[in-house]
Tab-separated table of C-alpha atoms in Angstrom:
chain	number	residue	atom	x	y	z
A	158	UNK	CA	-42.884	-16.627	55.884
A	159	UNK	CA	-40.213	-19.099	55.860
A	160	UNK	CA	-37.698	-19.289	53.108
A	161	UNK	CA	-37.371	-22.677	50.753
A	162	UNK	CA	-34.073	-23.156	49.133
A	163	UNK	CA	-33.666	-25.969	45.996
A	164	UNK	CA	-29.869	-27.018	45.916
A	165	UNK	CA	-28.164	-28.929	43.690
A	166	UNK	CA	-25.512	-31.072	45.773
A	167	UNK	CA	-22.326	-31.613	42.936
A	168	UNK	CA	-20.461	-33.988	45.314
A	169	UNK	CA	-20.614	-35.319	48.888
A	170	UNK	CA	-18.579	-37.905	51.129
A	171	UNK	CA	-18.798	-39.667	54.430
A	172	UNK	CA	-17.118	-37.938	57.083
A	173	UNK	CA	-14.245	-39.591	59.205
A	174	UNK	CA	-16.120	-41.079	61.820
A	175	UNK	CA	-19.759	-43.627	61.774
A	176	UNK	CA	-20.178	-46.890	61.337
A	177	UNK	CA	-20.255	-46.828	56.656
A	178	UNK	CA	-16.853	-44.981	57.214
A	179	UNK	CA	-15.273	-47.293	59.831
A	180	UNK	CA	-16.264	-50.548	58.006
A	181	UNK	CA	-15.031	-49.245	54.755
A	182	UNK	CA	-11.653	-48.402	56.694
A	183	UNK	CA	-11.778	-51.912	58.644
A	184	UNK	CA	-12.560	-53.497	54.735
A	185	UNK	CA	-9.415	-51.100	53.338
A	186	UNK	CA	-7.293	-52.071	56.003
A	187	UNK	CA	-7.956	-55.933	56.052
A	188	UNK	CA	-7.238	-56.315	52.033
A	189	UNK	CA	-3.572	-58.098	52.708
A	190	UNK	CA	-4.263	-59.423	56.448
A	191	UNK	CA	-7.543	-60.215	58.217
A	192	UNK	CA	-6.074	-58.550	61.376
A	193	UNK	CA	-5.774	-55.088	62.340
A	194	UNK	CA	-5.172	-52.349	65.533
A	195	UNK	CA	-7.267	-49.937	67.186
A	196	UNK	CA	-4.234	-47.955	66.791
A	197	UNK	CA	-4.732	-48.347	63.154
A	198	UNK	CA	-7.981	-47.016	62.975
A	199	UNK	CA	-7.840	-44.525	65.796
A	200	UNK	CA	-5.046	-42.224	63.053
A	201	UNK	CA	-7.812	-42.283	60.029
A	202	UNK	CA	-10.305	-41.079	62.374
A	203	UNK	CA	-11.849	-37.955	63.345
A	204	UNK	CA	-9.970	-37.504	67.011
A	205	UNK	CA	-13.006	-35.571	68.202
A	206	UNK	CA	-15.157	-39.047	67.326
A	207	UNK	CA	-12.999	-41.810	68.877
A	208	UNK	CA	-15.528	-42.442	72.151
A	209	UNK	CA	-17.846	-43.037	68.822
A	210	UNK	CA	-15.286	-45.442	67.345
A	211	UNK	CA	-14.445	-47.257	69.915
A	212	UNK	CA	-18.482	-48.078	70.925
A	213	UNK	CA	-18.525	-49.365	66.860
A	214	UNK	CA	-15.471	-51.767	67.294
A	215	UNK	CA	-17.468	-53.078	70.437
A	216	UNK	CA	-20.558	-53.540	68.602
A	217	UNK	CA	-18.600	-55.550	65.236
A	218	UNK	CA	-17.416	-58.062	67.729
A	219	UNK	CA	-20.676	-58.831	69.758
A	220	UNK	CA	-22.662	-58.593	66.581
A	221	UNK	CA	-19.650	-61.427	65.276
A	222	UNK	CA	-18.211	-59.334	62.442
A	223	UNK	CA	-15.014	-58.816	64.044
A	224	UNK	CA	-12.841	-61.048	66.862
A	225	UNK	CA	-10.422	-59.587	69.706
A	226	UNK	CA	-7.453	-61.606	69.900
A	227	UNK	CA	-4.732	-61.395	72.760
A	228	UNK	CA	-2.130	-59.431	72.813
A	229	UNK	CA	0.547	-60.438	70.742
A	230	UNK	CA	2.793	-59.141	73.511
A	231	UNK	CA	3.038	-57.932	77.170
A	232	UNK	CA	1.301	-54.832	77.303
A	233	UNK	CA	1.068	-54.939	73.416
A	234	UNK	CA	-1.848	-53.767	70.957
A	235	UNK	CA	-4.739	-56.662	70.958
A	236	UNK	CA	-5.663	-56.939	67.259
A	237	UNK	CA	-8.691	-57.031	66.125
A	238	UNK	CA	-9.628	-60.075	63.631
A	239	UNK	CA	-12.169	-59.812	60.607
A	240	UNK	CA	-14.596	-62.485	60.883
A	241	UNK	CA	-17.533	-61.580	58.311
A	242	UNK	CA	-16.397	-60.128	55.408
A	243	UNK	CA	-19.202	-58.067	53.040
A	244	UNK	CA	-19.330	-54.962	50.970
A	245	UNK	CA	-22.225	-53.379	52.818
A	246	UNK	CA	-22.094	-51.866	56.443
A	247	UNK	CA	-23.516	-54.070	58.639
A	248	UNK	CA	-26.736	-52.679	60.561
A	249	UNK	CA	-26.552	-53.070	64.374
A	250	UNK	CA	-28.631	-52.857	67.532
A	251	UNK	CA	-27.692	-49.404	69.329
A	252	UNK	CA	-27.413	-52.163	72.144
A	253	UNK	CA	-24.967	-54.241	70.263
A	254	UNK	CA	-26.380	-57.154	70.968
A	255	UNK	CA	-26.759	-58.402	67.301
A	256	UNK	CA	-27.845	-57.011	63.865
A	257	UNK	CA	-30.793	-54.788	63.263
A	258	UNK	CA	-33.345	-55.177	60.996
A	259	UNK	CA	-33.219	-51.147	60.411
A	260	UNK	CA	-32.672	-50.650	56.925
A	261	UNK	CA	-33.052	-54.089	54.959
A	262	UNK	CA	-36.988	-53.151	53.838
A	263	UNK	CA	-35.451	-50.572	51.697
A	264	UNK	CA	-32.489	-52.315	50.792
A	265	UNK	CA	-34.965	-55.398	49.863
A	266	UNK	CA	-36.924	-52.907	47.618
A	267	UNK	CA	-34.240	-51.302	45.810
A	268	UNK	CA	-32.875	-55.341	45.105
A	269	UNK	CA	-36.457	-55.894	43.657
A	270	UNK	CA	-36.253	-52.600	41.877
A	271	UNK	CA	-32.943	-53.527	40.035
A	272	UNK	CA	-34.249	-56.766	39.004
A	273	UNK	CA	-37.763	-55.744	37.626
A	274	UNK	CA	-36.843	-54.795	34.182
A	275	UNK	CA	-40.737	-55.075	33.492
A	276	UNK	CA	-41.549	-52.445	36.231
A	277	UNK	CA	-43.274	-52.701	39.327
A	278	UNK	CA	-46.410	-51.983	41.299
A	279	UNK	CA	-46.981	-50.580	44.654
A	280	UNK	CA	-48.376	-53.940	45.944
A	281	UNK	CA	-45.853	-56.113	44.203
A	282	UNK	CA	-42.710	-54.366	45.966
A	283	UNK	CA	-44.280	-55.032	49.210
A	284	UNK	CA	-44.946	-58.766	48.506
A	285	UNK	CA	-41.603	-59.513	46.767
A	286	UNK	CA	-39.349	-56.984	48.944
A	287	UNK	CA	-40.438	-59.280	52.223
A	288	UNK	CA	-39.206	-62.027	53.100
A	289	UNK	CA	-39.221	-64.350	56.929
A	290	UNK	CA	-37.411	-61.914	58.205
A	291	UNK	CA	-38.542	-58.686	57.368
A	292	UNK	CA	-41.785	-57.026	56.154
A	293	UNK	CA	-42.363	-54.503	54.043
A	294	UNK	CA	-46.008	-52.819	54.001
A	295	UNK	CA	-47.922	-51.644	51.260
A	296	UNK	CA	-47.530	-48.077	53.259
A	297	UNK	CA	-43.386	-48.463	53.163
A	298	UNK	CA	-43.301	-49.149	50.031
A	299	UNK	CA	-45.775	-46.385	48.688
A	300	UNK	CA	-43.742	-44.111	50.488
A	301	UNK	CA	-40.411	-45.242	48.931
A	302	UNK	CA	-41.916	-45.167	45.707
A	303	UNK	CA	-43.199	-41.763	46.441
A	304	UNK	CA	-39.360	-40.368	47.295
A	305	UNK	CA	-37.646	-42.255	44.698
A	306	UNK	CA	-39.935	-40.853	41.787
A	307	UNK	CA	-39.545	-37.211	42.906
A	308	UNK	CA	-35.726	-37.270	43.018
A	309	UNK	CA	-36.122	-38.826	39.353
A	310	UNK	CA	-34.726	-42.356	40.362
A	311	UNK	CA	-37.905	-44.034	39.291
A	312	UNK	CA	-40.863	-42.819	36.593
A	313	UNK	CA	-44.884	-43.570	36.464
A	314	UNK	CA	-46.969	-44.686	34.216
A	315	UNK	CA	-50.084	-46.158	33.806
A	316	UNK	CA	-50.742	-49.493	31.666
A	317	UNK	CA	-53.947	-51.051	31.143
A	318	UNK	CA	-57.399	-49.538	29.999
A	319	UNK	CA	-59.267	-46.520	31.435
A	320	UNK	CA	-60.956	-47.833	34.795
A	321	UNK	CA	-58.985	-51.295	34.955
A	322	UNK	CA	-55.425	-49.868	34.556
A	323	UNK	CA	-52.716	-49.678	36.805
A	324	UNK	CA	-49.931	-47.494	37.905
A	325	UNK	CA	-46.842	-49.018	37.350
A	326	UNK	CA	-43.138	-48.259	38.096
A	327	UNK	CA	-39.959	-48.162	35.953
A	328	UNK	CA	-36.320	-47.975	37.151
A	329	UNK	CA	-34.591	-45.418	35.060
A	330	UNK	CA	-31.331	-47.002	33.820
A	331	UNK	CA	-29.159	-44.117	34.419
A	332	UNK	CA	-30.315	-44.270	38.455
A	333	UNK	CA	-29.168	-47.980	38.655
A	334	UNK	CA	-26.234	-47.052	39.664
A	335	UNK	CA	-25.195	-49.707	42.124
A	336	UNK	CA	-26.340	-52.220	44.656
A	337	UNK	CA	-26.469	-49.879	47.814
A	338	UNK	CA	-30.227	-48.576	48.263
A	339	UNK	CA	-31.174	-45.063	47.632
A	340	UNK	CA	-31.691	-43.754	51.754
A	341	UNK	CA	-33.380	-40.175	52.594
A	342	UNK	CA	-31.160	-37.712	54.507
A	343	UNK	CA	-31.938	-34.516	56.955
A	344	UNK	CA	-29.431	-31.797	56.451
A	345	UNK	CA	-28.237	-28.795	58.699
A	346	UNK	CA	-26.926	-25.565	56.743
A	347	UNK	CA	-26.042	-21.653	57.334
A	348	UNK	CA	-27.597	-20.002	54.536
A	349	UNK	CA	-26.232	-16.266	53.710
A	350	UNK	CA	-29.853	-14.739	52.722
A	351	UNK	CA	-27.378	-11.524	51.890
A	352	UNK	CA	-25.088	-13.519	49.070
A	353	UNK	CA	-27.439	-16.426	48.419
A	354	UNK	CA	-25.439	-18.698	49.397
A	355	UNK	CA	-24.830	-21.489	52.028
A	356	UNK	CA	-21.544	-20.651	54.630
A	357	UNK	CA	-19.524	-22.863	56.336
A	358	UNK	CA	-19.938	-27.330	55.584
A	359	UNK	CA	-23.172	-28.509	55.314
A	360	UNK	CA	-23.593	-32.100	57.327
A	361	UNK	CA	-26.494	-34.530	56.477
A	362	UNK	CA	-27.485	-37.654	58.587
A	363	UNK	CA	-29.525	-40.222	57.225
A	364	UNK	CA	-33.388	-40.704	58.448
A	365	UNK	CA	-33.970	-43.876	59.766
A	366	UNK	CA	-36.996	-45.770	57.740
């Protein structure tokens, strides 16, 4: 019989390497100047993760976020220039060739969430959450619904008589807690059956929609 654990996660943070961490660096390190160095990155970086970084930078400038200028001198650091400047990470192509679409469903639905103060249905997310660019089923957004409400993000409740009613959906004001959408994450962990309790750091990567 396998084992199922509940935990209750008190804090977590991105670690030193991937693409939310780098831009957030890049963003940090362009504040005063929009120019900066690989060399400037590579020292905030996990070292055992550069191959990673390095692939990101490449995929900022053919995707247009970021510009490589020459070298200011012979055999001198080319700097990096920030072109497009935005809170959010930009989503790219794993053949950075552009942006990807991966991602902006969800991100659509949790802007229609914040801005429903009336609640929601199922059918309505779908319809109001796409746009030319990007669709969002009835299916996607059931599902979304479906996570959100079990972590406690979002609540049910039915309006409307017996037989012509619907289910509708509420954002709790406590979960709107900024403009970045809720995403679902897959975790690895050592669990110590023998203490109950979980050894070593526990990693999580997030599950693509």
């Amino acid at each position: 019989m396998k084992t199922i654990l509940m935990l209750t996660v008190s804090d977590a943070k991105p670690l030193r390497h991937g693409m939310d961490y780098l831009w957030s660096l890049i963003l940090d390190l362009t504040r005063e100047t929009d120019t900066f160095t690989y060399w400037d990155v590579k020292g905030r970086c996990d070292q055992s993760h550069l191959v990673r970084v390095r692939l990101d930078l490449v995929k900022l400038v053919n995707a247009g976020f970021l510009e490589r200028l020459p070298a200011a001198r012979p055999k001198g650091q080319r700097p990096f220039r920030l072109i497009k400047r935005q809170s959010t990470t930009p989503k790219l192509t794993t053949g950075a060739t552009g942006e990807s679409k991966i991602g902006l469903g969800l991100q659509n639905m949790w802007n229609v969430m914040r801005r429903s103060r009336g609640g929601f249905t199922v059918a309505d997310l779908a319809i109001d959450a796409s746009t030319d660019d990007v669709t969002v089923s009835y299916q996607h957004a059931k599902q979304y619904c479906r996570l959100l409400e079990r972590a406690g993000i979002i609540r049910k409740q039915r309006v409307g008589q017996r037989g012509v009613g619907r289910n509708i959906f509420i954002l709790l004001g406590s979960a709107n807690t900024g403009p970045k959408a809720p995403r679902r994450y897959k975790s690895t962990m050592i669990f110590d059956e023998n203490q109950n309790r979980v050894v070593g750091p526990v990693e999580a990567e997030e599950i693509a929609p």
